[in-house]
mmCIF file of C-alpha atoms in Angstrom:
data_model
loop_
_atom_site.group_PDB
_atom_site.id
_atom_site.type_symbol
_atom_site.label_atom_id
_atom_site.label_comp_id
_atom_site.label_asym_id
_atom_site.label_seq_id
_atom_site.Cartn_x
_atom_site.Cartn_y
_atom_site.Cartn_z
ATOM 1 C CA MET A 618 -75.409 59.953 -63.111
ATOM 2 C CA LYS A 619 -76.122 60.016 -59.420
ATOM 3 C CA VAL A 620 -73.686 62.382 -57.783
ATOM 4 C CA LEU A 621 -72.981 62.386 -54.007
ATOM 5 C CA THR A 622 -72.099 65.925 -53.208
ATOM 6 C CA VAL A 623 -70.219 66.153 -49.850
ATOM 7 C CA VAL A 624 -70.092 69.576 -48.347
ATOM 8 C CA SER A 625 -67.828 70.472 -45.493
ATOM 9 C CA HIS A 626 -68.471 73.804 -43.826
ATOM 10 C CA PRO A 627 -69.735 74.538 -40.284
ATOM 11 C CA ARG A 628 -72.117 77.213 -41.406
ATOM 12 C CA LYS A 629 -75.112 76.789 -43.655
ATOM 13 C CA ASP A 630 -75.065 80.461 -44.600
ATOM 14 C CA SER A 631 -71.621 80.214 -45.894
ATOM 15 C CA LEU A 632 -70.387 80.768 -49.393
ATOM 16 C CA THR A 633 -69.386 77.130 -49.508
ATOM 17 C CA PHE A 634 -73.125 76.091 -49.275
ATOM 18 C CA LYS A 635 -74.173 78.853 -51.798
ATOM 19 C CA VAL A 636 -71.595 77.331 -54.099
ATOM 20 C CA ALA A 637 -73.037 73.791 -53.452
ATOM 21 C CA ASP A 638 -76.599 74.957 -54.104
ATOM 22 C CA ARG A 639 -75.510 76.360 -57.479
ATOM 23 C CA PHE A 640 -73.505 73.392 -58.316
ATOM 24 C CA VAL A 641 -76.391 70.943 -57.816
ATOM 25 C CA GLN A 642 -78.670 73.274 -59.790
ATOM 26 C CA GLY A 643 -76.307 72.769 -62.680
ATOM 27 C CA LEU A 644 -76.318 69.014 -62.065
ATOM 28 C CA ALA A 645 -80.146 68.854 -62.108
ATOM 29 C CA GLU A 646 -80.403 70.892 -65.237
ATOM 30 C CA ALA A 647 -77.933 68.508 -66.956
ATOM 31 C CA GLY A 648 -80.158 65.566 -65.948
ATOM 32 C CA HIS A 649 -78.186 64.231 -63.110
ATOM 33 C CA ASN A 650 -79.536 63.070 -59.774
ATOM 34 C CA TYR A 651 -77.759 64.154 -56.648
ATOM 35 C CA GLU A 652 -77.729 64.004 -52.911
ATOM 36 C CA ILE A 653 -76.077 66.726 -50.694
ATOM 37 C CA LEU A 654 -74.164 65.273 -47.699
ATOM 38 C CA ASP A 655 -73.661 67.958 -45.186
ATOM 39 C CA LEU A 656 -70.917 66.534 -42.897
ATOM 40 C CA HIS A 657 -71.508 69.137 -40.122
ATOM 41 C CA GLY A 658 -75.226 68.948 -40.497
ATOM 42 C CA ILE A 659 -75.366 65.115 -39.858
ATOM 43 C CA GLY A 660 -72.809 65.624 -36.944
ATOM 44 C CA PHE A 661 -70.232 63.371 -38.596
ATOM 45 C CA ASP A 662 -67.348 62.529 -36.247
ATOM 46 C CA PRO A 663 -64.137 63.018 -38.131
ATOM 47 C CA VAL A 664 -61.898 61.303 -35.598
ATOM 48 C CA LEU A 665 -60.734 57.834 -36.529
ATOM 49 C CA LYS A 666 -61.103 55.485 -33.614
ATOM 50 C CA GLY A 667 -60.259 51.829 -33.138
ATOM 51 C CA ALA A 668 -63.399 50.375 -34.828
ATOM 52 C CA ASP A 669 -62.486 52.106 -38.098
ATOM 53 C CA GLU A 670 -58.767 51.621 -38.085
ATOM 54 C CA PRO A 671 -57.725 49.681 -41.193
ATOM 55 C CA ASN A 672 -57.150 45.999 -40.479
ATOM 56 C CA TRP A 673 -54.437 44.985 -42.890
ATOM 57 C CA SER A 674 -54.652 41.287 -42.121
ATOM 58 C CA ALA A 675 -58.284 40.854 -42.606
ATOM 59 C CA SER A 676 -59.827 40.302 -46.092
ATOM 60 C CA GLU A 677 -63.161 41.788 -44.805
ATOM 61 C CA GLN A 678 -63.744 44.316 -42.046
ATOM 62 C CA THR A 679 -66.896 45.644 -40.333
ATOM 63 C CA PHE A 680 -66.621 49.265 -39.403
ATOM 64 C CA SER A 681 -68.523 51.441 -36.966
ATOM 65 C CA PRO A 682 -72.180 51.936 -37.623
ATOM 66 C CA GLU A 683 -71.576 55.562 -38.647
ATOM 67 C CA VAL A 684 -68.918 54.534 -41.283
ATOM 68 C CA GLU A 685 -71.076 51.562 -42.547
ATOM 69 C CA LEU A 686 -73.888 53.938 -43.079
ATOM 70 C CA GLU A 687 -71.623 56.339 -45.169
ATOM 71 C CA ILE A 688 -70.126 53.360 -47.098
ATOM 72 C CA LYS A 689 -73.702 52.358 -48.018
ATOM 73 C CA ARG A 690 -74.523 55.881 -49.014
ATOM 74 C CA MET A 691 -71.456 56.008 -51.288
ATOM 75 C CA LYS A 692 -72.478 52.704 -52.892
ATOM 76 C CA GLU A 693 -75.800 54.385 -53.931
ATOM 77 C CA HIS A 694 -73.993 56.864 -56.116
ATOM 78 C CA ASP A 695 -71.766 56.509 -59.153
ATOM 79 C CA ALA A 696 -70.109 59.789 -59.044
ATOM 80 C CA LEU A 697 -68.689 62.172 -56.270
ATOM 81 C CA ALA A 698 -68.249 65.869 -55.717
ATOM 82 C CA PHE A 699 -66.608 67.533 -52.758
ATOM 83 C CA ILE A 700 -67.155 71.264 -51.961
ATOM 84 C CA PHE A 701 -64.950 72.781 -49.229
ATOM 85 C CA PRO A 702 -63.002 75.702 -48.153
ATOM 86 C CA VAL A 703 -59.194 75.375 -48.524
ATOM 87 C CA TRP A 704 -57.768 75.804 -45.043
ATOM 88 C CA TRP A 705 -54.036 75.695 -44.553
ATOM 89 C CA TRP A 706 -53.590 74.544 -48.134
ATOM 90 C CA HIS A 707 -55.512 71.382 -47.403
ATOM 91 C CA LEU A 708 -58.887 69.856 -46.851
ATOM 92 C CA PRO A 709 -60.711 71.036 -43.746
ATOM 93 C CA ALA A 710 -60.305 68.587 -40.880
ATOM 94 C CA MET A 711 -63.951 67.398 -41.213
ATOM 95 C CA LEU A 712 -63.592 66.280 -44.759
ATOM 96 C CA LYS A 713 -60.161 64.814 -44.140
ATOM 97 C CA GLY A 714 -61.700 62.769 -41.281
ATOM 98 C CA TYR A 715 -64.527 61.681 -43.578
ATOM 99 C CA ILE A 716 -61.952 60.437 -46.108
ATOM 100 C CA ASP A 717 -59.801 58.802 -43.348
ATOM 101 C CA ARG A 718 -62.844 56.964 -41.885
ATOM 102 C CA VAL A 719 -65.108 56.091 -44.900
ATOM 103 C CA TRP A 720 -62.639 55.679 -47.754
ATOM 104 C CA ASN A 721 -61.227 52.668 -45.806
ATOM 105 C CA ASN A 722 -59.189 49.594 -46.515
ATOM 106 C CA GLY A 723 -61.353 46.883 -48.182
ATOM 107 C CA PHE A 724 -63.937 49.441 -49.475
ATOM 108 C CA ALA A 725 -61.873 52.250 -51.153
ATOM 109 C CA TYR A 726 -58.481 50.595 -51.574
ATOM 110 C CA GLY A 727 -56.822 47.375 -50.848
ATOM 111 C CA LEU A 728 -58.709 44.272 -52.224
ATOM 112 C CA ASN A 729 -61.466 46.543 -53.467
ATOM 113 C CA HIS A 730 -61.543 49.983 -55.073
ATOM 114 C CA LEU A 731 -64.257 52.600 -55.282
ATOM 115 C CA HIS A 732 -66.718 52.036 -58.231
ATOM 116 C CA HIS A 733 -67.365 55.716 -58.833
ATOM 117 C CA GLN A 734 -66.782 56.991 -62.409
ATOM 118 C CA HIS A 735 -65.888 60.585 -61.593
ATOM 119 C CA VAL A 736 -64.810 62.770 -58.667
ATOM 120 C CA LEU A 737 -64.778 66.548 -58.683
ATOM 121 C CA TRP A 738 -63.010 68.405 -55.836
ATOM 122 C CA MET A 739 -64.175 72.101 -55.468
ATOM 123 C CA GLY A 740 -61.900 74.143 -53.168
ATOM 124 C CA LEU A 741 -62.878 77.642 -52.203
ATOM 125 C CA ALA A 742 -59.614 79.563 -51.728
ATOM 126 C CA GLY A 743 -59.476 82.963 -49.987
ATOM 127 C CA VAL A 744 -56.411 83.837 -52.034
ATOM 128 C CA SER A 745 -55.924 84.776 -55.702
ATOM 129 C CA LYS A 746 -54.825 82.336 -58.384
ATOM 130 C CA GLU A 747 -51.350 84.008 -58.495
ATOM 131 C CA GLN A 748 -50.956 83.527 -54.720
ATOM 132 C CA MET A 749 -51.922 79.753 -54.987
ATOM 133 C CA LYS A 750 -49.370 79.389 -57.797
ATOM 134 C CA LYS A 751 -46.621 81.348 -55.989
ATOM 135 C CA ARG A 752 -45.565 78.400 -53.902
ATOM 136 C CA SER A 753 -47.250 75.748 -56.006
ATOM 137 C CA TYR A 754 -49.958 75.214 -53.577
ATOM 138 C CA ASP A 755 -52.469 74.555 -56.437
ATOM 139 C CA GLU A 756 -50.207 71.827 -57.814
ATOM 140 C CA MET A 757 -49.664 70.299 -54.418
ATOM 141 C CA ILE A 758 -53.375 70.153 -53.538
ATOM 142 C CA THR A 759 -54.274 68.867 -57.048
ATOM 143 C CA HIS A 760 -51.674 66.110 -56.854
ATOM 144 C CA LEU A 761 -52.764 65.065 -53.379
ATOM 145 C CA LEU A 762 -56.443 64.820 -54.375
ATOM 146 C CA ASN A 763 -56.167 63.422 -57.942
ATOM 147 C CA VAL A 764 -53.234 61.014 -57.398
ATOM 148 C CA GLY A 765 -52.859 60.465 -53.707
ATOM 149 C CA ILE A 766 -56.469 59.928 -52.939
ATOM 150 C CA ALA A 767 -58.715 59.449 -55.987
ATOM 151 C CA ASP A 768 -56.364 57.446 -58.218
ATOM 152 C CA TYR A 769 -55.176 55.360 -55.132
ATOM 153 C CA CYS A 770 -58.673 54.396 -54.638
ATOM 154 C CA GLY A 771 -59.403 53.484 -58.352
ATOM 155 C CA VAL A 772 -61.084 56.651 -59.531
ATOM 156 C CA SER A 773 -59.036 57.816 -62.615
ATOM 157 C CA ASN A 774 -61.464 60.579 -63.697
ATOM 158 C CA SER A 775 -60.650 63.107 -60.957
ATOM 159 C CA LYS A 776 -60.505 66.837 -61.279
ATOM 160 C CA VAL A 777 -59.737 69.723 -58.918
ATOM 161 C CA GLU A 778 -61.214 73.053 -59.411
ATOM 162 C CA PHE A 779 -60.476 76.169 -57.284
ATOM 163 C CA LEU A 780 -62.821 79.109 -56.794
ATOM 164 C CA TYR A 781 -60.377 81.981 -56.018
ATOM 165 C CA GLU A 782 -60.652 85.078 -53.837
ATOM 166 C CA THR A 783 -63.589 83.884 -51.895
ATOM 167 C CA LEU A 784 -63.023 86.593 -49.168
ATOM 168 C CA ASP A 785 -63.671 89.289 -51.694
ATOM 169 C CA SER A 786 -66.869 91.044 -50.558
ATOM 170 C CA ASN A 787 -67.833 92.372 -54.006
ATOM 171 C CA PRO A 788 -71.196 90.944 -54.919
ATOM 172 C CA SER A 789 -70.249 90.674 -58.611
ATOM 173 C CA HIS A 790 -67.187 88.650 -57.770
ATOM 174 C CA TYR A 791 -69.499 86.198 -55.786
ATOM 175 C CA GLU A 792 -71.853 86.011 -58.789
ATOM 176 C CA LEU A 793 -68.822 84.914 -60.901
ATOM 177 C CA LEU A 794 -67.939 82.245 -58.418
ATOM 178 C CA LEU A 795 -71.585 80.920 -58.234
ATOM 179 C CA ASP A 796 -71.725 80.968 -61.973
ATOM 180 C CA GLN A 797 -68.501 78.856 -62.088
ATOM 181 C CA ALA A 798 -70.029 76.414 -59.759
ATOM 182 C CA TYR A 799 -73.269 76.205 -61.762
ATOM 183 C CA ARG A 800 -71.141 75.585 -64.956
ATOM 184 C CA LEU A 801 -69.279 72.839 -63.244
ATOM 185 C CA GLY A 802 -72.510 71.136 -62.314
ATOM 186 C CA LEU A 803 -74.021 71.619 -65.787
ATOM 187 C CA ASN A 804 -70.978 70.140 -67.442
ATOM 188 C CA TYR A 805 -70.007 67.603 -64.707
ATOM 189 C CA ASN A 806 -69.470 64.520 -66.796
ATOM 190 C CA LYS A 807 -67.865 66.517 -69.657
ATOM 191 C CA GLN A 808 -65.259 68.097 -67.529
ATOM 192 C CA VAL A 809 -64.243 65.370 -65.087
#
């Protein structure tokens, strides 16, 4: 598979990027091709403006050059992975804006749907598994990503994985998280 791996974090030296590096290492060892898309690195603008507003009355729509470029990039891959910190029990604004603008009517939903076989959402949570479950945040996020976004856009093989307690400064805990990311890459098409 050719996996577009979208990473959303403002710092390249973050745990999010270390997780992304280990994830794609696993992908490569499993024989997959990949491309890392660093949304902050390319200067992606997450704000939906008029040119990218869904036109419900048109059968086809031309979007802004930035969105057309990202649609082209998505078409070159047959699977997706998203790696991001969980902020306020949701996607970071940058990643939410990417989905708002790029996963647009006529491409991702409406008359057409995404052609991608699999999508994996990897959320780095600063809290423990128990804290995520306490108010069903894990279920809420999982339902939103798997059903509200992926399934709505035609991707039935969607999975959410959380990496917990990412604010723990213990190096051995970080190694466990990085190993989890590696295994998710290594077993990508078996788990999703």
